[in-house]
Amino acid sequence: MSDEEIPRVYQPTDSPQVESTSSQVSEVNSIPILIDAESQRGRRRRSSIFDIGGANSINNFASSLQRSANFGKLTATNTDTISTNENAVCNSPLLSPVSSGSHMNEYETLYQPQRRLNEVPLPLNSSDSETHIPTESTPLIFDANKNIDLPFDVLVGKSTAQQTTFNSVNVLIGLGVLSLPLGLHLGGWVLGTFCLTASALSTRYTAVLLGRVLRKQSELQSYYDIAKFTLGSSISAIVFVTFAIDLFGAAVSMVILFSDSFSATFTEIKPYYFNVSLCALLIFINLLPLNILSFLSFIGISCTSSIVILLLVCGFIKGDQSPGSLLSPMPTNLWPSSLKNLLISVGIFMAPWGGHAVYPELFRDMRHPSKYEKCVDSAFGFSYFVDLLTGILGFLMFGVKIDEEVTRSILTTSGYPEWISKVLIVLMGVLPIAKLPLVSRPLVTFGDQMFGSVFQKLIHKEETTSTQSYSNNATTGDAKLYTFSIKLFTRILISAAFLIASLLITSFGKVMSLLGSGVCFTICITLPVLFYIIEFKSELKTRELSSLYAIIFVSVGLTICGTTATLMA
């Protein structure tokens, strides 16, 4: 590639004379940053309106959403280009990507050993720092054993701050928002609002702590990596089981929500028919590729947002006829009726904030991880507003008669226009179908791997006992058939487990409370604080360390008390 084909952007600096790999470079007053010429031309001719906006185009937002939907499989260190601009297009072929999920190799692509360049300050106007200037003879791959300090920012992920915030909101605003009016009823206005606010602030704080651990240990990619690094392999297995319980509980709650919504309208049909229908449909949906399931995630976001808007519309459209009207609110309670109800409400308020398992991967997928805390603040602030608004609206509209899901209260209350129930039924039908495959995807993947491993062992045993190996007998079609059979068996087994659990536990509010108390407190508060203490213990002051231990003590106490109260309800 000639010089004319490579546009150069210069930034003034007072960098002294430095030594390149092949020749001495005299004192310079600028830092050249290579930008791919093809991406420059791509900016001038967009293929469609979905590419307008550069890094924040609709296509890039969709791509970011698809990566975030791939739970546990994000590749966070795909270094595609060099830039100091948040909105720069990241598709340069000049740099090789750094492999994700492992320690750096002997040679690193524009990386200083054990250091993320996006955290290295740009040494502008510095006369006492030695700066290495890329030239025609400078290799694109540097020896990791040499102390190389680059004077510009390297993009280590693909998602911009706006995309990361959007993905965070997608994680936080889920089905748990529908039970918040019930939580306010159980906890009362005073303590209920306090518990919801405390849940938001505490989980926001622990999400920031996870980011600090990841910033210090650049080789860690996921929540499970952090657990294994800080607590060891044996304890990390418990974390994996906790994840599985969380995902399983979330999936069961969606089946219950689907059944409750349709049975409230079609009263002549037995509720379990709807459970069976959704679980049977899930078998085939889970056979779809991930890119299609990621698109379903966007549909799920739209449905959840539409339900919140529809709730507000219902509050005004009914006039002064209660229940179900904001103009004529129902009687409410200021305080909880019992300690047991308060403990149950704590789990309900905690349930919407259970997205910490994804946050490490969102951090690694950021182009500029230094903006992570701002993204967390924006996402948690917006989600808190939506959660509080939903809880207040539902509690005012239905008061002490609020159902386990506010949507069911709307469907079972007369006086609304006919189109309200039709729209709500469509939304409640699409929402579980859109979210359930993504929630169950990690469980399906684990099942495929586990049963696939068992199948391989059986084949190996057959090869050792047979005169003719399986590989000689089996055709390509046979292998595909066996693979499909394993996938189908896994999906049938998981769907059957969802069905049985949803028939045994029919209370949506109870499932939400169990998830909040038993799982979310552990994943979102106890473990992140413990990770932070282990990683930064030598740097923490006594007062700060005592505060962190107090948080763990309170979290564990609420986990035990909340779970016990919910099971006894």
PDB file of C-alpha atoms in Angstrom, residues 154 194 227 236 263 292 305 466 495 509 522 524:
ATOM      1  CA  VAL A 154      -6.223   1.749  21.093  1.00  0.00           C
ATOM      2  CA  PHE A 194     -36.555   2.894  50.319  1.00  0.00           C
ATOM      3  CA  ALA A 227     -14.835 -15.809  40.312  1.00  0.00           C
ATOM      4  CA  SER A 236     -16.357 -20.852  40.902  1.00  0.00           C
ATOM      5  CA  SER A 263     -55.772 -17.575  31.175  1.00  0.00           C
ATOM      6  CA  ILE A 292     -32.166 -14.499  14.876  1.00  0.00           C
ATOM      7  CA  SER A 305     -41.389  -0.501  26.932  1.00  0.00           C
ATOM      8  CA  SER A 466     -15.449 -53.163  17.547  1.00  0.00           C
ATOM      9  CA  SER A 495     -38.452 -27.372  27.962  1.00  0.00           C
ATOM     10  CA  GLY A 509     -44.446 -12.916  42.474  1.00  0.00           C
ATOM     11  CA  THR A 522     -25.539 -13.317  45.876  1.00  0.00           C
ATOM     12  CA  CYS A 524     -25.122  -8.712  42.421  1.00  0.00           C
TER      13      CYS A 524
END
